[in-house]
């Protein structure tokens, strides 16, 4: 075949998709069973929508829904636009060595685990050993319980995500900007356009499709909050604002052995994400933009 080498190149990706994305879908059956590891799927009793009803009637359901949506809303408002702005700024750097150095610096936090990020946050903001509160003490200012105050939790989670992922998110936008025809900028310069005008009228419209597609895909994770991050940052004093579907699934499915409940939560999150993606894609196409399908 003419394109056989391209198929060979794509083969690892297809195998990954089949083994780790499509293959495990059979596990969704557990949401409709009272699953027991000793009986297996074939021997476990079918209970229909019992676990869904239990989830919706849970005293914590609306609290988890509120926390999950607000954390993701903060991410959409603050975390999603920042990689675009950062990519535009990096694109304006003309000194190649300085540009690559800055790219390396902003990419680096992505490769740190959430354990390291949470530890850094503790040593910076904790009441006892935190650097910030030590500075407050030295200045005679009352210490602030950043890690144990519910009022700071959502902002803290959002700030961590921005610091860790904003730089990594610039990669796709920088690639999209690199595909813009340089002749368009040359024509703009001849017409007397400033750098800001070139960004506003050339760069942003050129990467608009990329922005819209990534926004739609981001909405697909509207019910998904970083499990490791929240689990490491949550404590009994902030549980009211920190309990999300991911931590609930972990508590019920792993710690209490209610595996079917954990699967039910995951399936519910997937359905919510699907609804948001389909709705957002429909609205985007109605507005005249290109969607994801």
Short mmCIF file of C-alpha atoms in Angstrom, two decimals:
data_model
loop_
_atom_site.label_atom_id
_atom_site.label_comp_id
_atom_site.label_asym_id
_atom_site.label_seq_id
_atom_site.Cartn_x
_atom_site.Cartn_y
_atom_site.Cartn_z
CA UNK A 1 0.00 0.00 0.00
CA UNK A 2 1.12 3.53 -0.73
CA UNK A 3 0.62 4.76 2.85
CA UNK A 4 1.66 1.59 4.68
CA UNK A 5 4.41 3.36 6.64
CA UNK A 6 1.90 5.94 7.89
CA UNK A 7 -0.31 3.10 9.15
CA UNK A 8 2.69 1.56 10.92
CA UNK A 9 3.41 4.94 12.49
CA UNK A 10 -0.20 5.24 13.70
CA UNK A 11 -0.36 1.64 14.96
CA UNK A 12 0.87 2.34 18.53
CA UNK A 13 -1.79 5.01 18.91
CA UNK A 14 -4.54 2.67 17.72
CA UNK A 15 -3.31 -0.08 20.06
CA UNK A 16 -3.31 2.37 22.98
CA UNK A 17 -6.86 3.44 22.10
CA UNK A 18 -8.12 -0.15 21.89
CA UNK A 19 -6.35 -1.49 24.99
CA UNK A 20 -6.79 1.42 27.39
CA UNK A 21 -9.86 3.31 26.10
CA UNK A 22 -12.20 0.92 24.28
CA UNK A 23 -11.28 -2.35 25.98
CA UNK A 24 -12.17 -1.30 29.55
CA UNK A 25 -15.67 -0.13 28.49
CA UNK A 26 -17.07 -3.52 29.45
CA UNK A 27 -16.46 -2.45 33.04
CA UNK A 28 -19.39 -0.02 32.78
CA UNK A 29 -21.63 -3.02 33.38
CA UNK A 30 -20.61 -2.84 37.03
CA UNK A 31 -22.69 0.33 37.42
CA UNK A 32 -25.81 -1.79 36.93
CA UNK A 33 -24.72 -4.64 39.21
CA UNK A 34 -24.17 -5.16 42.90
CA UNK A 35 -20.67 -6.23 42.01
CA UNK A 36 -18.70 -8.59 44.18
CA UNK A 37 -15.08 -9.47 43.29
CA UNK A 38 -15.67 -12.97 44.60
CA UNK A 39 -18.67 -13.58 42.31
CA UNK A 40 -17.30 -11.72 39.29
CA UNK A 41 -19.39 -9.95 36.66
CA UNK A 42 -21.19 -13.13 35.59
CA UNK A 43 -22.21 -14.03 39.14
CA UNK A 44 -23.03 -10.60 40.55
CA UNK A 45 -26.65 -9.56 40.90
CA UNK A 46 -28.14 -7.03 38.45
CA UNK A 47 -29.71 -4.06 40.24
CA UNK A 48 -30.60 -1.73 37.36
CA UNK A 49 -30.37 1.96 38.24
CA UNK A 50 -30.12 1.39 41.99
CA UNK A 51 -26.66 2.91 42.29
CA UNK A 52 -27.61 5.95 40.21
CA UNK A 53 -30.60 6.58 42.50
CA UNK A 54 -28.33 6.16 45.51
CA UNK A 55 -25.88 8.67 44.02
CA UNK A 56 -28.55 11.27 43.24
CA UNK A 57 -30.19 10.86 46.64
CA UNK A 58 -26.87 11.13 48.47
CA UNK A 59 -26.69 14.00 50.94
CA UNK A 60 -23.42 15.10 49.34
CA UNK A 61 -24.54 14.97 45.69
CA UNK A 62 -25.39 18.64 45.25
CA UNK A 63 -22.35 19.68 47.27
CA UNK A 64 -20.10 17.59 45.01
CA UNK A 65 -21.86 18.94 41.92
CA UNK A 66 -21.41 22.53 43.10
CA UNK A 67 -17.74 22.07 43.96
CA UNK A 68 -16.95 20.27 40.72
CA UNK A 69 -18.67 22.84 38.51
CA UNK A 70 -17.20 25.84 40.33
CA UNK A 71 -13.64 24.50 40.21
CA UNK A 72 -14.02 23.77 36.51
CA UNK A 73 -15.63 27.16 35.91
CA UNK A 74 -12.64 28.83 37.56
CA UNK A 75 -10.42 26.76 35.28
CA UNK A 76 -12.34 27.87 32.18
CA UNK A 77 -12.27 31.54 33.15
CA UNK A 78 -8.67 31.77 34.34
CA UNK A 79 -6.74 28.66 33.28
CA UNK A 80 -7.98 28.26 29.70
CA UNK A 81 -7.17 31.78 28.36
CA UNK A 82 -3.71 32.00 29.97
CA UNK A 83 -1.95 29.53 27.62
CA UNK A 84 -3.29 31.56 24.68
CA UNK A 85 -1.95 34.80 26.15
CA UNK A 86 1.36 33.15 27.05
CA UNK A 87 1.70 31.69 23.54
CA UNK A 88 1.10 35.12 22.01
CA UNK A 89 3.75 36.62 24.29
CA UNK A 90 6.29 33.90 23.51
CA UNK A 91 5.62 34.30 19.80
CA UNK A 92 6.59 37.97 20.05
CA UNK A 93 10.03 37.15 21.46
CA UNK A 94 12.56 37.62 18.67
CA UNK A 95 15.71 36.40 20.43
CA UNK A 96 15.64 32.63 19.80
CA UNK A 97 17.87 31.63 22.73
CA UNK A 98 15.85 33.75 25.17
CA UNK A 99 12.62 32.39 23.70
CA UNK A 100 13.69 28.75 24.08
CA UNK A 101 14.88 29.41 27.62
CA UNK A 102 11.51 30.87 28.56
CA UNK A 103 9.67 27.98 26.93
CA UNK A 104 11.73 25.49 28.92
CA UNK A 105 11.00 27.35 32.15
CA UNK A 106 7.23 27.48 31.64
CA UNK A 107 7.10 23.83 30.46
CA UNK A 108 9.00 22.51 33.49
CA UNK A 109 6.15 22.56 36.09
CA UNK A 110 4.11 20.18 33.92
CA UNK A 111 6.60 17.39 34.62
CA UNK A 112 6.33 17.75 38.39
CA UNK A 113 3.96 15.36 40.13
CA UNK A 114 1.05 16.68 42.16
CA UNK A 115 2.77 15.31 45.26
CA UNK A 116 5.64 17.73 44.70
CA UNK A 117 3.27 20.61 43.91
CA UNK A 118 1.22 19.93 47.05
CA UNK A 119 4.40 19.72 49.14
CA UNK A 120 5.63 23.03 47.74
CA UNK A 121 2.26 24.59 48.53
CA UNK A 122 2.47 23.29 52.10
CA UNK A 123 5.93 24.73 52.67
CA UNK A 124 4.85 28.08 51.22
CA UNK A 125 1.36 28.55 52.70
CA UNK A 126 1.01 26.36 55.79
CA UNK A 127 0.39 28.11 59.10
CA UNK A 128 3.31 26.54 60.99
CA UNK A 129 6.21 26.28 58.52
CA UNK A 130 4.89 28.25 55.55
CA UNK A 131 7.20 30.96 54.20
CA UNK A 132 4.35 33.41 53.67
CA UNK A 133 3.07 33.13 57.23
CA UNK A 134 6.62 33.38 58.61
CA UNK A 135 6.95 36.68 56.76
CA UNK A 136 3.60 37.78 58.21
CA UNK A 137 4.83 36.92 61.73
CA UNK A 138 8.05 38.85 61.24
CA UNK A 139 6.00 41.88 60.17
CA UNK A 140 3.62 41.54 63.10
CA UNK A 141 0.72 40.49 60.86
CA UNK A 142 -1.66 37.76 61.95
CA UNK A 143 -1.11 34.45 60.17
CA UNK A 144 -3.62 33.31 57.55
CA UNK A 145 -4.85 29.67 57.44
CA UNK A 146 -4.61 29.32 53.68
CA UNK A 147 -4.76 25.50 53.67
CA UNK A 148 -7.52 25.08 56.26
CA UNK A 149 -9.86 27.91 55.31
CA UNK A 150 -12.73 26.99 52.94
CA UNK A 151 -12.66 30.46 51.43
CA UNK A 152 -9.21 29.93 49.90
CA UNK A 153 -9.62 26.36 48.61
CA UNK A 154 -11.08 26.97 45.13
CA UNK A 155 -8.63 29.78 44.39
CA UNK A 156 -5.75 27.64 45.64
CA UNK A 157 -6.68 24.70 43.40
CA UNK A 158 -7.04 27.03 40.40
CA UNK A 159 -3.70 28.73 41.10
CA UNK A 160 -1.91 25.39 41.32
CA UNK A 161 -3.38 24.26 37.99
CA UNK A 162 -2.38 27.52 36.33
CA UNK A 163 1.20 27.32 37.58
CA UNK A 164 1.57 23.66 36.62
CA UNK A 165 -0.22 23.49 33.26
CA UNK A 166 -0.39 26.97 31.68
CA UNK A 167 3.05 26.69 30.11
CA UNK A 168 2.44 23.20 28.74
CA UNK A 169 -0.84 24.37 27.23
CA UNK A 170 1.00 26.84 25.00
CA UNK A 171 2.45 24.07 22.81
CA UNK A 172 -0.65 23.59 20.66
CA UNK A 173 -1.25 27.34 20.33
CA UNK A 174 2.38 28.00 19.37
CA UNK A 175 2.10 25.29 16.72
CA UNK A 176 -1.08 26.92 15.38
CA UNK A 177 0.59 30.34 15.33
CA UNK A 178 3.58 28.90 13.47
CA UNK A 179 1.21 27.92 10.65
CA UNK A 180 0.11 31.50 9.98
CA UNK A 181 1.31 32.79 6.59
CA UNK A 182 4.18 35.29 7.21
CA UNK A 183 3.09 37.27 4.15
CA UNK A 184 0.01 38.38 6.06
CA UNK A 185 2.20 40.04 8.67
CA UNK A 186 4.37 41.63 5.97
CA UNK A 187 1.30 43.09 4.31
CA UNK A 188 0.06 44.39 7.67
CA UNK A 189 3.41 46.06 8.35
CA UNK A 190 3.28 47.76 4.95
CA UNK A 191 -0.19 49.05 5.86
CA UNK A 192 1.20 50.51 9.09
CA UNK A 193 -0.32 48.00 11.53
CA UNK A 194 1.16 47.88 15.03
CA UNK A 195 2.18 44.62 16.72
CA UNK A 196 -1.00 44.63 18.78
CA UNK A 197 -3.10 45.17 15.65
CA UNK A 198 -1.31 42.29 13.92
CA UNK A 199 -2.08 40.01 16.87
CA UNK A 200 -5.71 41.09 17.05
CA UNK A 201 -6.51 41.02 13.33
CA UNK A 202 -4.19 38.24 12.07
CA UNK A 203 -2.90 35.91 14.78
CA UNK A 204 -6.06 35.48 16.85
CA UNK A 205 -8.39 34.93 13.86
CA UNK A 206 -5.88 32.43 12.43
CA UNK A 207 -5.90 30.28 15.60
CA UNK A 208 -9.61 30.76 16.32
CA UNK A 209 -10.50 27.24 15.14
CA UNK A 210 -7.87 25.73 17.44
CA UNK A 211 -9.19 27.76 20.38
CA UNK A 212 -12.78 26.70 19.73
CA UNK A 213 -11.92 23.00 19.38
CA UNK A 214 -9.84 22.97 22.57
CA UNK A 215 -12.62 24.80 24.40
CA UNK A 216 -15.16 22.18 23.33
CA UNK A 217 -12.84 19.38 24.39
CA UNK A 218 -12.26 21.14 27.70
CA UNK A 219 -16.02 21.22 28.30
CA UNK A 220 -15.98 17.44 27.95
CA UNK A 221 -14.11 17.36 31.29
CA UNK A 222 -16.53 19.72 33.04
CA UNK A 223 -17.38 17.02 35.61
CA UNK A 224 -13.78 15.88 35.95
CA UNK A 225 -11.51 17.50 38.54
CA UNK A 226 -7.88 16.45 38.99
CA UNK A 227 -8.23 13.59 41.50
CA UNK A 228 -4.64 13.58 42.75
CA UNK A 229 -4.56 17.34 43.23
CA UNK A 230 -7.80 17.52 45.23
CA UNK A 231 -7.01 14.39 47.26
CA UNK A 232 -3.65 15.84 48.32
CA UNK A 233 -5.04 19.29 49.16
CA UNK A 234 -8.30 18.34 50.88
CA UNK A 235 -8.59 18.06 54.66
CA UNK A 236 -11.53 17.82 57.10
CA UNK A 237 -11.71 21.62 57.48
CA UNK A 238 -12.25 22.23 53.75
CA UNK A 239 -14.14 19.06 52.83
CA UNK A 240 -17.37 21.02 52.40
CA UNK A 241 -15.85 22.92 49.45
CA UNK A 242 -13.35 20.25 48.38
CA UNK A 243 -15.45 17.09 48.05
CA UNK A 244 -15.86 16.30 44.34
CA UNK A 245 -17.05 13.31 42.35
CA UNK A 246 -13.51 11.98 41.95
CA UNK A 247 -12.80 11.88 45.68
CA UNK A 248 -16.26 10.43 46.35
CA UNK A 249 -15.63 7.63 43.84
CA UNK A 250 -12.28 6.92 45.50
CA UNK A 251 -13.81 6.86 48.99
CA UNK A 252 -16.74 4.65 48.02
CA UNK A 253 -15.08 2.46 45.41
CA UNK A 254 -11.64 1.88 46.91
CA UNK A 255 -11.73 2.61 50.62
CA UNK A 256 -15.21 1.16 51.27
CA UNK A 257 -15.11 -1.51 48.60
CA UNK A 258 -18.27 -0.33 46.82
CA UNK A 259 -16.82 -0.73 43.35
CA UNK A 260 -20.18 -0.38 41.61
CA UNK A 261 -20.66 3.08 43.18
CA UNK A 262 -17.27 4.17 41.90
CA UNK A 263 -18.12 2.98 38.38
CA UNK A 264 -21.51 4.71 38.60
CA UNK A 265 -19.85 8.01 39.41
CA UNK A 266 -17.46 7.60 36.49
CA UNK A 267 -20.29 6.81 34.08
CA UNK A 268 -22.28 9.81 35.33
CA UNK A 269 -19.27 12.07 34.74
CA UNK A 270 -18.87 10.68 31.24
CA UNK A 271 -22.52 11.33 30.38
CA UNK A 272 -22.31 14.91 31.69
CA UNK A 273 -19.17 15.51 29.64
CA UNK A 274 -20.80 14.07 26.51
CA UNK A 275 -23.83 16.34 26.93
CA UNK A 276 -21.62 19.40 27.29
CA UNK A 277 -19.50 18.49 24.25
CA UNK A 278 -22.49 17.83 21.99
CA UNK A 279 -24.28 20.99 23.16
CA UNK A 280 -21.18 23.19 22.82
CA UNK A 281 -20.39 21.76 19.38
CA UNK A 282 -23.97 22.43 18.23
CA UNK A 283 -23.85 26.03 19.47
CA UNK A 284 -20.45 26.63 17.89
CA UNK A 285 -21.58 25.35 14.51
CA UNK A 286 -24.74 27.44 14.73
CA UNK A 287 -22.53 30.49 15.26
CA UNK A 288 -20.69 29.68 12.04
CA UNK A 289 -17.48 28.23 13.49
CA UNK A 290 -15.94 24.85 12.81
CA UNK A 291 -16.70 22.23 15.46
CA UNK A 292 -15.07 18.94 16.31
CA UNK A 293 -17.33 16.92 14.01
#
